[in-house]
Amino acid sequence: MSQPLETPAPDLSEELAPQLAVELGLRPDEYARVVEVLGRTPTVTELYMYSLMWSEHCSYKHSRKALRMFPNDGPHVLQGPGENAGVISVGDGYAVAFKMESHNHPSAIEPYQGAATGVGGIIRDIFTMGARPIASLDSLRFGTLDDPRQRYLFEGAVAGIGGYGNCIGVPTVGGEVYFEEAYAGNCLINAMSIGLLREENLTRAVAAGPGNHVLLIGSTTGRDGIGGASVLASQEFDEKAEDKRPSVQVGDPFEEKLLIEACLELLDKGLLVALGDCGAAGLTSSISEMASRGEVGVDIDVTAVPQREEGMRPFEVMVSESQERMVAVVTPGNLEAAHAVCGKWGLRSTVIGRVTDSGRFVVREGDRVVGDMPAASLAHDAPVYDPEMRRPAYLDEAHALDIGALAHPTDQGTLGETLLTLLASPNICSRRWIWEQYDHQVRLGTVILPGHDAAVIRIGAGTRGIAASADCNGRYCYLDPYVGAQIAFAEAARNVACAGGRPAAITDCLNFGNPEKPEVFWTFHEAVRGLADACRAFGVPVISGNVSFYNESFGQAIHPTPTVGLVGLVDDVTRAPGMAFREAGDVIVLVGETGDELGGSEYLKVLHGLVGGRPPSLDLELERDVQEVVLEAIDAGLVRSAHDCSEGGMAVALAECCVAGGIGADVHLEGELPSHAAMFSETQSRVVVTLAESDVERFEQMCVGRQVPYAVAGTVGGDSLALCGMCEVPLPLLSRAYEDTLERLVHGDPPVPEEMRAG
Amino acid sequence: MRFGVVVFPGSNCEQDVVHAARHLGFEADYVWHGDTDLSGFDAVVLPGGFSYGDYLRCGAVARFSPVMAEVVRFAAKGGPVIGICNGFQILCEAHLLPGALLRNRGLKFICREVSLRVEDSVCQWVDLPAGSVVRIPINHNEGNFICDPEVLKSLKEGGRIVLRYCDEDGVVDLDAAPNGALDAIAGVCNETGNVFGLMPHPERAVDPVTGRTDGAAFFGAIAGRVAALAG
Amino acid sequence: MARYVVYVTYKTGIFDPPGATAQRALVNMGYCEVGDVRIGKYITLDVAEGTSEDRVRAMCEKLLANPVIEDFRIEKAEG
Amino acid sequence: MARYVVYVTYKTGIFDPPGATAQRALVNMGYCEVGDVRIGKYITLDVAEGTSEDRVRAMCEKLLANPVIEDFRIEKAEG
Ligand SMILES: Nc1ncnc2c1ncn2[C@@H]1O[C@H](COP(=O)(O)OP(=O)(O)O)[C@@H](O)[C@H]1O
Ligand SMILES: [Mg+2]
């Protein structure tokens, strides 16, 4: 490491520095490491920069080791973890980049802006790779809606996601949402974005070429979000949250839309050496990461940065999290042209420094040096921890629950009512109220709209496409993080398979409590292990992801929530069936086998107010075979509709198919199970498929061929769902229970009185 | 037949309109909001999106783009102009069409396929018989059409109400527009019928792979009209 | 720098969806004493010393307000 | 009926995209004298006679303003 060219004038005493370090969230040993790296007492600017870059949020210091368990390679992988987003090849020279990220803590303070800027951030990660964002998904968790605060958070977050995504013209095509007490003090807002690019346009954020310019493009820099990375995302939530309000950031989707167009044009014209986005830790992270990846240095002058506010200190400029800013490296020869493109789109573009060969990150205010650090030490020398883990005691207690001993409905009347109660459960009912607030069609690519198992997006002009789904049942993960994480993967893959997609790769967003608590870290480690094993079994790599720790309030951690975002490849989008029952007379085949698995079920929660037992078991080989059969049949053009069976069990899955198709069905659920188990058990690896009668035999052969259990269980038709010997419920009742619930829960607003209207 | 699709900063449906037009076998190209030359275009499209972020008021800033003066001239000469969603809002702000579009009554953005009844109008962009029902998606936060009573009267008398929100059977409930629009109005045109503004997105209902094709009629109608004039 | 303040309000008779919704919400929250609620814009403009009110009026007529649905009022803020 | 007027503005330091966009638009339209533009809300509340300012303040804190990013000022209107 070459010696500092100029040492910054000290502005912190040896006594004060360690104190500031602690305030900024650095541990004493971490501070010592900073001093060691620098060989002197850090300046204020340097201390801020290290405290953010070495925060959990930026450095993954607690999770890094565990994440090495994930498989990252596969036949389609063009870019694995480590860049702003992962990229896979999807054929015909096309590739897709995708990633999921959390914005939990900002959203808990200001749901609209928190969720909106979360979308803005993940979108920037995508076009930074040279990809045009073509679809987003959102994965949400709140407390129960009887609490006004939760309704406020839910409404605000959905409005924010729509407000931002709709404006920039990226369709929000899917997602998931759960309402559970465990999230009351700490909602989860995870956003996933998918971008499309030509393989040859794949861009990486690697700075190069000493003498090249560092160009800041987009919005001005203000004091917003200062310290956001460490203060907001890496500390537990408690009453102190109130004081952290000033660091809320307001998103500007219009500026982002211009950034997308300008940056893609800049890359298209080959005007950039490198491109990076300003996310957590602002200029500090984007520039230090670019520099260290390229093994070069940078020299930045904060006075050159367009500032939104008077009298900002150098450290404020360096760590500000003002939104909608991008950093590019440009050769002197291309500077003119780069400015021109930005100007055309009405964007500011300013040279704020240059690339050097010193390997150092030099920060100056005019000609005064205020920071001089090894660039790589900021980005890569953060400590890596090996946290202690301990299996939580609550597990045995929860597993001990004797579900058989509970009172279960047996007669037709109560079984029917139970089905309606489950359909109207906030965790099962239609999410139409959400996705109708999202533009899910812009770009004309959405072939399967929200409301089915997975969204299908056409790619290019032909029939090729991708299917995407985001899934995680936190209750299963609470009861068994290993199996729960595997089920998150299995369900995402099953959803995609039901849309005719072959799983290609996943991204993830691992939401957990405080990793410094051994019990919490154990659940994290188990979940990662489970997810890694599931990925291996399916030969599906993890190409990107995000870890969000410290999701606790008043010492209470959320359910472990390792959300999986899976993208699959669809050869012919016109064959994607969707889940709606189509024509009277179509034959209903139930693929897979139902066991007595009510542990962690929605039935147990809604009917008995219990979260306990063991989650459903998962046989990865059976799961794979079931999905293969469904895919084979879809490819063969046999499948009229396909819907996987998840929360609420087979009865709910069948009801959803009826409601979606506006037609009834007559089904016989065979087996020795008691009715309530046959109807509501959440056994995995099950899919409801409908076919024309003439195709049933071929389909049966496919099942036999793969030794997949199946049952020809009934036919589509009529205006009620009849479960032979169990219950019969009229279609209108099913629809009302399923369709109206969410809106009613959020706001039973009366319609606007006539006299209040114009004219 | 060549459509000129104007691109304002923040437009986000321009590519969809061009795709739809070309899918239907017509020519279509982009017109940058800073340009002032519309020669060579048979019809002008102001596409959907969020021009200038829809900040201040939808369409308020876009209206001052250099290209708009030319659009006004083009329309005055009888040239066909269609404003879709944000484009409709821009046409109202530019006073090429009457009224204004307020926040949806429920204050929620709405993305949904709706039924629309074709009214008996002078609009050159429609050749479907009055009373026909088309299914087309809407996608907006400010589609709540409003105008004062005199204007409404003149719209009715002048056959300038082009589309109304209705149910599957074509029945219109004047107070039941999804966005609260006055008289369930979804689209209006100018006196001469060449300037047409509507909230629904016909370009989203053209390609069978992604759903219905009812939107094709609007492109077809104006193309037929232009071809006829060309003789 | 001089400062002008511009108040933009809906014309009477124009339905104001946010205002109406806020009114309903307040009543639902137990503030039954609330009658009409109207939500307009409150715009502060910092302009070069000596900028005339007529200039500001022109800005309002052209851009800041929509005469079809809105009225506006201009005030010179005390510097 | 009594009338209160509420002014809602972004806290200082909070970015105001609509204001910034309006500012740029005005400059592009030739009003180069325009510096900062901030756009807030101007709310008129008609309430029953005798409603106290404290009640109105509560309404603002609970609904009309977002205390996380906005400040508000209340005025009792004459008449
Ligand atoms: N937060 C959300 N945003 C957008 N779409 C959502 C959201 N939550 C659920 N959806 C959509 O609603 C449908 C049902 O969701 P879900 O019950 O999670 O499906 P599944 O059980 O098959 O995973 C899916 O199409 C999903 O994409
Ligand atoms: Mg599913």
Coordinates of N, CA and C and ligand atoms in Angstrom, one line a residue, chain A residues 138 140 172-177 427-428 431 434-435 438 449-454 469-471 491 495 643-644 646-647, ligand 1:
Chain A
D138 N -42.9 -6.9 -4.7 CA -42.7 -6.4 -3.4 C -43.1 -7.5 -2.4
L140 N -44.0 -7.9 1.6 CA -44.4 -7.0 2.7 C -44.8 -7.8 3.9
T172 N -45.1 -3.2 -11.5 CA -45.0 -4.0 -10.3 C -45.9 -5.2 -10.6
V173 N -45.3 -6.3 -10.8 CA -46.1 -7.5 -11.3 C -46.4 -8.5 -10.3
G174 N -45.9 -8.4 -9.1 CA -46.2 -9.4 -8.1 C -45.6 -9.1 -6.8
G175 N -45.8 -10.0 -5.9 CA -45.2 -9.9 -4.5 C -45.9 -10.8 -3.5
E176 N -45.9 -10.4 -2.3 CA -46.6 -11.1 -1.3 C -46.8 -10.2 -0.1
V177 N -47.7 -10.6 0.8 CA -47.9 -9.8 2.0 C -48.5 -10.7 3.1
N427 N -54.2 -13.1 5.4 CA -53.0 -13.8 4.8 C -53.4 -14.6 3.6
I428 N -54.6 -14.8 3.3 CA -55.0 -15.6 2.2 C -55.8 -14.9 1.1
R431 N -55.3 -10.1 -3.1 CA -54.5 -9.0 -2.9 C -54.8 -7.9 -4.0
I434 N -54.2 -4.3 -3.4 CA -52.8 -3.9 -3.6 C -52.4 -3.7 -5.0
W435 N -52.5 -4.8 -5.8 CA -51.9 -4.6 -7.1 C -52.7 -3.8 -8.1
Y438 N -50.9 -0.6 -8.4 CA -49.7 -0.7 -9.1 C -49.9 -0.8 -10.6
L449 N -51.0 -11.6 -15.3 CA -51.1 -10.4 -14.4 C -51.0 -10.9 -12.9
P450 N -50.9 -10.0 -12.0 CA -50.9 -10.4 -10.6 C -52.3 -11.1 -10.3
G451 N -52.3 -11.9 -9.3 CA -53.5 -12.6 -8.9 C -53.4 -14.1 -9.2
H452 N -52.3 -14.5 -9.9 CA -52.1 -15.9 -10.1 C -50.8 -16.3 -9.2
D453 N -50.2 -17.5 -9.6 CA -49.1 -17.9 -8.7 C -47.9 -17.1 -9.0
A454 N -47.5 -16.9 -10.2 CA -46.3 -16.2 -10.6 C -46.7 -15.2 -11.7
S469 N -41.6 -15.0 -8.9 CA -42.4 -15.1 -7.7 C -41.6 -14.8 -6.4
A470 N -42.1 -14.1 -5.5 CA -41.5 -13.8 -4.2 C -42.2 -14.5 -3.1
D471 N -41.6 -15.3 -2.3 CA -42.3 -16.1 -1.3 C -41.5 -16.3 0.0
E491 N -41.8 -23.1 -2.6 CA -43.1 -22.5 -3.0 C -42.8 -21.5 -4.2
N495 N -44.6 -21.9 -7.7 CA -45.4 -20.8 -8.3 C -45.0 -20.6 -9.7
H643 N -52.5 -24.4 -10.3 CA -52.4 -23.6 -9.1 C -51.8 -24.4 -8.0
D644 N -50.8 -23.8 -7.4 CA -50.1 -24.6 -6.4 C -50.9 -24.4 -5.1
S646 N -50.9 -23.8 -1.2 CA -50.1 -23.2 -0.1 C -51.0 -22.9 1.1
E647 N -50.9 -21.7 1.6 CA -51.6 -21.4 2.9 C -53.1 -21.7 2.7
Ligands
LIG1 N1 -47.5 -7.0 -2.1 C1 -47.9 -7.4 -3.3 N2 -47.7 -6.7 -4.4 C2 -48.1 -7.1 -5.6 N3 -48.7 -8.3 -5.9 C3 -49.0 -9.1 -4.8 C4 -48.6 -8.7 -3.5 N4 -49.0 -9.6 -2.6 C5 -49.6 -10.6 -3.4 N5 -49.6 -10.3 -4.7 C6 -50.1 -11.1 -5.8 O1 -51.3 -11.8 -5.4 C7 -51.2 -13.1 -5.8 C8 -51.4 -14.0 -4.6 O2 -50.3 -13.8 -3.8 P1 -49.9 -15.0 -2.8 O3 -51.0 -15.4 -2.0 O4 -48.6 -14.7 -2.1 O5 -49.6 -16.1 -3.9 P2 -48.9 -17.5 -3.6 O6 -49.6 -18.0 -2.4 O7 -49.1 -18.3 -4.9 O8 -47.4 -17.1 -3.4 C9 -49.9 -13.3 -6.6 O9 -50.1 -13.1 -8.0 C10 -49.0 -12.2 -6.0 O10 -48.1 -11.7 -7.0

